[in-house]
């Protein structure tokens, strides 16, 4: 229970189904955060009390720092752009927390994610499906779940819209029924990733050249960690046409800018893959694909090229495919799996 309306309603729905439930709020970050402040804990505790549930706070700050925050900073240092929500789901919520629920002798872990699960009797596999409300669907950030994790997880909001969820909260007089949600990374509430990384690592990242596609120097950058693929704002370069970040070089400490047309790619490779709907892709498969959380799915052919690698070939070139982000594959509503773009 994060203190938000989604996990609060998820708890209410499980109680209505006859389950015995306790509420758990995770303390994840030592500093200022938008996901586990004292106010969030109090909101979660208030709802748990309203529902007649016990409520616990578990301190996972050390694990969160090691598995999520450190990974975030190291990935930026390597020139890629991470998705910390996926790493939090992978290592904290559906690993450490799931293990803790077993220690507490509970059977299921329930969250307020907008997604669905099912069991395919033919293959014997547990499946992850998109939420019915595609505007709220969060299956993209859950593609990393294993068969064991899916078997013991439930997402009661998967068939509801956000408006329906708020209505349920209002009917039960939850204190957080109208609470706003944040789209920012929880441990960087002001959105200044560069400042956060410098403060976290204690490093000053050197300035360097901004170049064009021919290698001509056209400006100076403020440290590679402050730039991402597709970025247009804050470049400090005057050009006759709009220009965007198309690549970064750790070796040369350069940022390359080019017109929008240079951002398009027809294919990508990915590693660190997790397949849900099948054990492996035995042959090339026609799928739809997301390379960013809010992207519209794109038609493509996926091929497994090794035990832990994928090749995705798109029907149409895609804009600003970014190393470090997740690529997630779908067959209709079913999540086939995904990996990390490299």
CSV table of C-alpha atoms in Angstrom, one decimal:
chain,number,residue,atom,x,y,z
A,1,UNK,CA,0.0,0.0,0.0
A,2,UNK,CA,1.8,3.1,-1.3
A,3,UNK,CA,-0.7,5.5,0.3
A,4,UNK,CA,-2.3,6.1,-3.1
A,5,UNK,CA,-5.9,5.4,-4.2
A,6,UNK,CA,-5.0,2.4,-6.4
A,7,UNK,CA,-3.5,0.1,-3.8
A,8,UNK,CA,-6.2,1.2,-1.3
A,9,UNK,CA,-9.0,0.1,-3.6
A,10,UNK,CA,-7.1,-3.1,-4.5
A,11,UNK,CA,-7.1,-3.9,-0.8
A,12,UNK,CA,-10.9,-3.3,-0.5
A,13,UNK,CA,-11.6,-5.5,-3.5
A,14,UNK,CA,-9.6,-8.4,-2.1
A,15,UNK,CA,-11.4,-8.1,1.3
A,16,UNK,CA,-14.7,-8.2,-0.6
A,17,UNK,CA,-13.7,-11.5,-2.2
A,18,UNK,CA,-13.2,-13.0,1.3
A,19,UNK,CA,-9.5,-12.8,1.6
A,20,UNK,CA,-7.7,-12.2,4.9
A,21,UNK,CA,-5.4,-9.2,4.2
A,22,UNK,CA,-2.7,-7.1,5.8
A,23,UNK,CA,-1.4,-3.8,4.4
A,24,UNK,CA,2.3,-3.3,3.8
A,25,UNK,CA,3.9,0.0,3.0
A,26,UNK,CA,7.5,0.0,1.9
A,27,UNK,CA,10.0,2.6,3.1
A,28,UNK,CA,12.3,2.7,0.1
A,29,UNK,CA,14.3,5.9,0.0
A,30,UNK,CA,16.2,7.7,2.7
A,31,UNK,CA,15.8,11.2,1.3
A,32,UNK,CA,12.9,13.2,-0.1
A,33,UNK,CA,10.6,10.9,-2.1
A,34,UNK,CA,7.2,10.9,-3.7
A,35,UNK,CA,6.4,7.3,-2.9
A,36,UNK,CA,7.1,6.6,0.8
A,37,UNK,CA,6.9,9.9,2.7
A,38,UNK,CA,5.4,10.0,6.2
A,39,UNK,CA,2.2,11.4,4.7
A,40,UNK,CA,2.0,8.4,2.3
A,41,UNK,CA,2.5,6.0,5.2
A,42,UNK,CA,-0.2,7.8,7.2
A,43,UNK,CA,-2.6,7.6,4.2
A,44,UNK,CA,-2.0,3.9,3.9
A,45,UNK,CA,-2.5,3.3,7.6
A,46,UNK,CA,-5.7,5.3,7.5
A,47,UNK,CA,-7.1,3.2,4.8
A,48,UNK,CA,-6.0,0.0,6.4
A,49,UNK,CA,-7.7,1.1,9.7
A,50,UNK,CA,-10.8,2.0,7.7
A,51,UNK,CA,-10.9,-1.5,6.3
A,52,UNK,CA,-10.1,-3.3,9.6
A,53,UNK,CA,-6.7,-4.5,8.4
A,54,UNK,CA,-3.4,-4.7,10.2
A,55,UNK,CA,-0.7,-2.4,8.7
A,56,UNK,CA,3.0,-2.7,8.6
A,57,UNK,CA,5.9,-0.6,7.3
A,58,UNK,CA,8.9,-2.6,6.0
A,59,UNK,CA,12.3,-0.8,5.6
A,60,UNK,CA,13.9,-1.8,2.3
A,61,UNK,CA,16.0,1.4,2.0
A,62,UNK,CA,19.3,-0.4,1.8
A,63,UNK,CA,18.1,-2.9,-0.9
A,64,UNK,CA,16.4,-0.1,-2.8
A,65,UNK,CA,19.6,2.0,-2.8
A,66,UNK,CA,21.7,-1.0,-4.1
A,67,UNK,CA,19.3,-2.5,-6.6
A,68,UNK,CA,17.4,0.6,-7.9
A,69,UNK,CA,19.2,3.9,-7.2
A,70,UNK,CA,22.7,2.7,-7.8
A,71,UNK,CA,21.6,0.9,-11.0
A,72,UNK,CA,19.9,4.2,-12.1
A,73,UNK,CA,23.1,6.2,-11.7
A,74,UNK,CA,25.4,3.6,-13.1
A,75,UNK,CA,23.2,3.2,-16.2
A,76,UNK,CA,23.3,7.0,-16.8
A,77,UNK,CA,27.1,6.9,-16.4
A,78,UNK,CA,27.3,4.3,-19.1
A,79,UNK,CA,25.4,6.5,-21.5
A,80,UNK,CA,22.1,4.7,-21.3
A,81,UNK,CA,18.7,5.7,-19.9
A,82,UNK,CA,17.2,3.3,-17.3
A,83,UNK,CA,13.6,2.7,-16.1
A,84,UNK,CA,13.9,2.5,-12.3
A,85,UNK,CA,10.2,1.5,-11.9
A,86,UNK,CA,11.0,-1.8,-13.7
A,87,UNK,CA,14.0,-2.4,-11.5
A,88,UNK,CA,11.9,-1.7,-8.4
A,89,UNK,CA,9.3,-4.2,-9.6
A,90,UNK,CA,12.0,-6.7,-10.5
A,91,UNK,CA,14.1,-6.6,-7.4
A,92,UNK,CA,12.0,-5.1,-4.6
A,93,UNK,CA,8.3,-5.5,-4.9
A,94,UNK,CA,8.0,-8.8,-6.6
A,95,UNK,CA,11.2,-10.3,-5.2
A,96,UNK,CA,12.1,-9.1,-1.7
A,97,UNK,CA,8.5,-8.2,-0.7
A,98,UNK,CA,7.1,-11.4,-2.2
A,99,UNK,CA,9.7,-13.4,-0.1
A,100,UNK,CA,8.6,-11.5,3.0
A,101,UNK,CA,5.0,-12.3,2.4
A,102,UNK,CA,5.9,-16.0,2.5
A,103,UNK,CA,7.7,-15.5,5.8
A,104,UNK,CA,4.6,-13.8,7.1
A,105,UNK,CA,2.6,-16.9,6.0
A,106,UNK,CA,0.5,-15.2,3.3
A,107,UNK,CA,-0.3,-16.7,0.0
A,108,UNK,CA,-0.6,-13.8,-2.4
A,109,UNK,CA,0.9,-10.4,-3.0
A,110,UNK,CA,-1.6,-7.8,-4.2
A,111,UNK,CA,-0.8,-4.5,-5.8
A,112,UNK,CA,-2.6,-1.6,-7.3
A,113,UNK,CA,-1.1,-2.0,-10.8
A,114,UNK,CA,-3.4,-1.8,-13.8
A,115,UNK,CA,-2.8,-5.2,-15.4
A,116,UNK,CA,-4.3,-8.7,-15.4
A,117,UNK,CA,-3.1,-12.3,-14.9
A,118,UNK,CA,-4.5,-15.6,-16.1
A,119,UNK,CA,-3.4,-19.2,-16.5
A,120,UNK,CA,-3.1,-21.0,-19.8
A,121,UNK,CA,-4.2,-24.6,-19.2
A,122,UNK,CA,-2.7,-25.7,-22.6
A,123,UNK,CA,0.8,-24.6,-21.9
A,124,UNK,CA,0.6,-24.6,-18.1
A,125,UNK,CA,2.0,-21.1,-18.0
A,126,UNK,CA,0.8,-18.1,-16.0
A,127,UNK,CA,0.2,-15.1,-18.3
A,128,UNK,CA,0.4,-11.3,-17.9
A,129,UNK,CA,-2.3,-9.3,-19.8
A,130,UNK,CA,-2.9,-5.6,-20.4
A,131,UNK,CA,-5.4,-3.8,-18.3
A,132,UNK,CA,-8.8,-3.3,-19.9
A,133,UNK,CA,-8.3,0.5,-19.5
A,134,UNK,CA,-5.4,0.9,-22.0
A,135,UNK,CA,-4.8,4.5,-20.9
A,136,UNK,CA,-3.8,3.2,-17.4
A,137,UNK,CA,-2.2,-0.1,-18.5
A,138,UNK,CA,1.0,-0.9,-16.6
A,139,UNK,CA,1.9,-4.2,-18.1
A,140,UNK,CA,5.0,-2.6,-19.7
A,141,UNK,CA,6.7,-2.2,-16.3
A,142,UNK,CA,5.7,-5.7,-15.2
A,143,UNK,CA,7.2,-7.6,-18.1
A,144,UNK,CA,10.1,-8.8,-15.9
A,145,UNK,CA,7.8,-11.0,-13.7
A,146,UNK,CA,8.7,-14.7,-13.6
A,147,UNK,CA,6.2,-17.6,-13.6
A,148,UNK,CA,6.6,-18.0,-9.8
A,149,UNK,CA,6.0,-14.3,-9.2
A,150,UNK,CA,2.9,-14.2,-11.5
A,151,UNK,CA,1.5,-17.3,-9.8
A,152,UNK,CA,1.5,-15.5,-6.4
A,153,UNK,CA,0.5,-12.0,-7.6
A,154,UNK,CA,-2.9,-10.4,-8.1
A,155,UNK,CA,-3.9,-7.1,-9.8
A,156,UNK,CA,-7.6,-6.4,-8.8
A,157,UNK,CA,-7.7,-3.2,-10.8
A,158,UNK,CA,-7.0,-4.8,-14.2
A,159,UNK,CA,-10.6,-4.7,-15.3
A,160,UNK,CA,-11.4,-1.2,-13.9
A,161,UNK,CA,-10.9,2.3,-15.2
A,162,UNK,CA,-9.3,5.0,-13.0
A,163,UNK,CA,-12.7,6.8,-12.6
A,164,UNK,CA,-14.3,3.6,-11.4
A,165,UNK,CA,-11.4,3.2,-8.9
A,166,UNK,CA,-11.8,6.7,-7.5
A,167,UNK,CA,-15.6,6.1,-7.2
A,168,UNK,CA,-15.0,3.0,-5.1
A,169,UNK,CA,-12.7,5.0,-2.9
A,170,UNK,CA,-15.2,7.8,-2.5
A,171,UNK,CA,-18.0,5.4,-1.6
A,172,UNK,CA,-15.8,4.0,1.2
A,173,UNK,CA,-14.7,7.5,2.4
A,174,UNK,CA,-11.0,6.8,1.9
A,175,UNK,CA,-9.0,9.9,2.9
A,176,UNK,CA,-6.9,9.5,-0.3
A,177,UNK,CA,-9.8,9.2,-2.8
A,178,UNK,CA,-8.9,12.3,-4.6
A,179,UNK,CA,-5.1,12.1,-4.1
A,180,UNK,CA,-3.0,13.0,-7.2
A,181,UNK,CA,-0.5,10.6,-8.7
A,182,UNK,CA,3.0,11.5,-9.8
A,183,UNK,CA,4.5,10.5,-13.1
A,184,UNK,CA,8.1,11.4,-12.1
A,185,UNK,CA,10.7,9.1,-10.7
A,186,UNK,CA,9.9,8.8,-7.0
A,187,UNK,CA,13.4,9.5,-5.7
A,188,UNK,CA,14.0,12.5,-8.1
A,189,UNK,CA,10.9,14.5,-7.3
A,190,UNK,CA,12.2,17.7,-9.0
A,191,UNK,CA,13.0,15.8,-12.2
A,192,UNK,CA,16.7,17.1,-12.3
A,193,UNK,CA,18.4,13.8,-12.9
A,194,UNK,CA,21.8,15.4,-13.5
A,195,UNK,CA,21.8,17.2,-10.2
A,196,UNK,CA,20.6,14.0,-8.4
A,197,UNK,CA,23.3,11.8,-9.9
A,198,UNK,CA,26.1,14.3,-9.1
A,199,UNK,CA,24.9,14.5,-5.5
A,200,UNK,CA,24.5,10.8,-5.2
A,201,UNK,CA,27.9,9.8,-6.7
A,202,UNK,CA,29.8,12.9,-5.4
A,203,UNK,CA,31.3,13.2,-8.9
A,204,UNK,CA,31.5,16.1,-11.3
A,205,UNK,CA,30.9,15.0,-14.8
A,206,UNK,CA,33.1,16.8,-17.3
A,207,UNK,CA,31.9,19.1,-20.0
A,208,UNK,CA,32.7,18.2,-23.6
A,209,UNK,CA,32.0,18.8,-27.2
A,210,UNK,CA,28.6,18.8,-28.9
A,211,UNK,CA,29.1,17.7,-32.5
A,212,UNK,CA,27.1,17.3,-35.7
A,213,UNK,CA,26.9,14.1,-37.8
A,214,UNK,CA,30.1,15.1,-39.7
A,215,UNK,CA,32.0,15.5,-36.4
A,216,UNK,CA,32.1,19.3,-36.5
A,217,UNK,CA,32.1,20.9,-33.0
A,218,UNK,CA,28.9,23.1,-32.7
A,219,UNK,CA,28.8,23.6,-28.9
A,220,UNK,CA,29.6,22.4,-25.4
A,221,UNK,CA,27.6,20.0,-23.3
A,222,UNK,CA,27.3,20.1,-19.5
A,223,UNK,CA,28.1,16.4,-18.8
A,224,UNK,CA,26.8,13.3,-20.6
A,225,UNK,CA,24.5,12.4,-17.7
A,226,UNK,CA,22.3,15.4,-18.5
A,227,UNK,CA,21.3,14.2,-22.0
A,228,UNK,CA,19.1,11.5,-23.4
A,229,UNK,CA,18.3,10.3,-26.9
A,230,UNK,CA,15.7,12.5,-28.6
A,231,UNK,CA,16.2,15.4,-26.3
A,232,UNK,CA,15.7,18.9,-27.9
A,233,UNK,CA,15.4,21.3,-25.0
A,234,UNK,CA,18.3,22.7,-23.0
A,235,UNK,CA,20.9,22.0,-25.7
A,236,UNK,CA,22.3,25.5,-25.9
A,237,UNK,CA,23.0,25.2,-29.6
A,238,UNK,CA,21.8,27.6,-32.3
A,239,UNK,CA,20.9,25.8,-35.5
A,240,UNK,CA,19.0,26.6,-38.7
A,241,UNK,CA,16.6,23.6,-38.1
A,242,UNK,CA,15.5,21.9,-34.9
A,243,UNK,CA,18.2,19.4,-33.7
A,244,UNK,CA,18.0,16.6,-31.3
A,245,UNK,CA,20.4,14.3,-29.3
A,246,UNK,CA,20.9,11.3,-31.6
A,247,UNK,CA,23.9,9.7,-29.8
A,248,UNK,CA,26.3,10.0,-26.9
A,249,UNK,CA,29.9,8.7,-26.8
A,250,UNK,CA,31.4,7.8,-23.4
A,251,UNK,CA,34.8,7.2,-25.1
A,252,UNK,CA,35.0,10.7,-26.7
A,253,UNK,CA,32.8,12.5,-24.2
A,254,UNK,CA,30.7,13.9,-27.0
A,255,UNK,CA,27.0,14.5,-27.7
A,256,UNK,CA,25.9,14.3,-31.3
A,257,UNK,CA,23.0,16.4,-32.6
A,258,UNK,CA,21.1,16.0,-35.8
A,259,UNK,CA,17.7,16.7,-37.4
A,260,UNK,CA,14.7,14.6,-36.4
A,261,UNK,CA,15.1,12.3,-39.4
A,262,UNK,CA,18.3,10.9,-37.9
A,263,UNK,CA,16.5,9.6,-34.9
A,264,UNK,CA,14.6,6.8,-36.7
A,265,UNK,CA,15.7,3.1,-36.6
A,266,UNK,CA,14.3,0.0,-38.3
A,267,UNK,CA,15.5,-2.5,-35.7
A,268,UNK,CA,17.0,-3.0,-32.2
A,269,UNK,CA,18.7,-5.6,-30.1
A,270,UNK,CA,17.9,-6.4,-26.5
A,271,UNK,CA,19.4,-8.5,-23.7
A,272,UNK,CA,18.5,-9.5,-20.2
A,273,UNK,CA,15.3,-10.9,-21.6
A,274,UNK,CA,12.3,-12.4,-19.7
A,275,UNK,CA,9.7,-14.4,-21.6
A,276,UNK,CA,6.3,-14.9,-20.0
A,277,UNK,CA,3.9,-16.5,-22.5
A,278,UNK,CA,6.5,-19.0,-23.7
A,279,UNK,CA,9.7,-20.5,-22.5
A,280,UNK,CA,11.5,-19.3,-25.7
A,281,UNK,CA,10.8,-18.0,-29.2
A,282,UNK,CA,11.4,-21.1,-31.3
A,283,UNK,CA,11.0,-19.1,-34.6
A,284,UNK,CA,10.5,-15.4,-35.6
A,285,UNK,CA,7.2,-14.1,-34.2
A,286,UNK,CA,4.9,-11.3,-35.4
A,287,UNK,CA,4.2,-9.1,-32.4
A,288,UNK,CA,3.4,-5.5,-31.4
A,289,UNK,CA,6.1,-3.7,-29.4
A,290,UNK,CA,6.6,-0.8,-27.0
A,291,UNK,CA,10.0,0.7,-26.6
A,292,UNK,CA,8.8,3.3,-24.1
A,293,UNK,CA,6.1,3.2,-21.4
A,294,UNK,CA,3.7,5.7,-23.1
A,295,UNK,CA,4.4,4.6,-26.7
A,296,UNK,CA,1.7,3.3,-28.9
A,297,UNK,CA,2.4,-0.3,-29.8
A,298,UNK,CA,4.2,-0.8,-33.1
A,299,UNK,CA,4.1,-3.8,-35.5
A,300,UNK,CA,7.3,-5.8,-35.7
A,301,UNK,CA,8.9,-9.3,-36.0
A,302,UNK,CA,10.7,-10.6,-32.9
A,303,UNK,CA,13.5,-13.2,-33.1
A,304,UNK,CA,15.3,-14.8,-30.2
A,305,UNK,CA,19.0,-14.8,-31.2
A,306,UNK,CA,20.4,-16.4,-28.1
A,307,UNK,CA,19.5,-17.6,-24.6
A,308,UNK,CA,19.3,-14.0,-23.4
A,309,UNK,CA,19.1,-11.9,-26.5
A,310,UNK,CA,16.4,-10.6,-28.9
A,311,UNK,CA,16.3,-8.9,-32.3
A,312,UNK,CA,13.3,-6.8,-33.2
A,313,UNK,CA,12.7,-5.7,-36.8
A,314,UNK,CA,10.0,-3.0,-37.1
A,315,UNK,CA,7.5,-2.7,-40.0
A,316,UNK,CA,8.2,1.1,-39.9
A,317,UNK,CA,11.2,2.9,-38.6
A,318,UNK,CA,10.8,4.0,-34.9
A,319,UNK,CA,11.9,7.3,-33.4
A,320,UNK,CA,14.4,7.6,-30.6
A,321,UNK,CA,15.0,4.0,-29.6
A,322,UNK,CA,17.0,4.4,-26.4
A,323,UNK,CA,19.6,2.0,-24.8
A,324,UNK,CA,18.6,1.1,-21.2
A,325,UNK,CA,14.9,1.3,-21.8
A,326,UNK,CA,12.7,-1.8,-22.0
A,327,UNK,CA,11.3,-3.3,-25.1
A,328,UNK,CA,8.1,-5.2,-24.4
A,329,UNK,CA,6.3,-7.5,-26.9
A,330,UNK,CA,2.6,-8.2,-27.1
A,331,UNK,CA,0.3,-10.6,-28.9
A,332,UNK,CA,-3.1,-8.8,-28.5
A,333,UNK,CA,-3.6,-8.3,-24.8
A,334,UNK,CA,-1.0,-10.9,-23.8
A,335,UNK,CA,2.5,-9.9,-22.8
A,336,UNK,CA,5.0,-12.2,-24.6
A,337,UNK,CA,7.9,-10.8,-22.7
A,338,UNK,CA,10.7,-8.2,-23.2
A,339,UNK,CA,14.2,-7.2,-22.5
A,340,UNK,CA,16.6,-4.2,-22.1
A,341,UNK,CA,17.5,-2.3,-25.2
A,342,UNK,CA,21.2,-2.4,-25.9
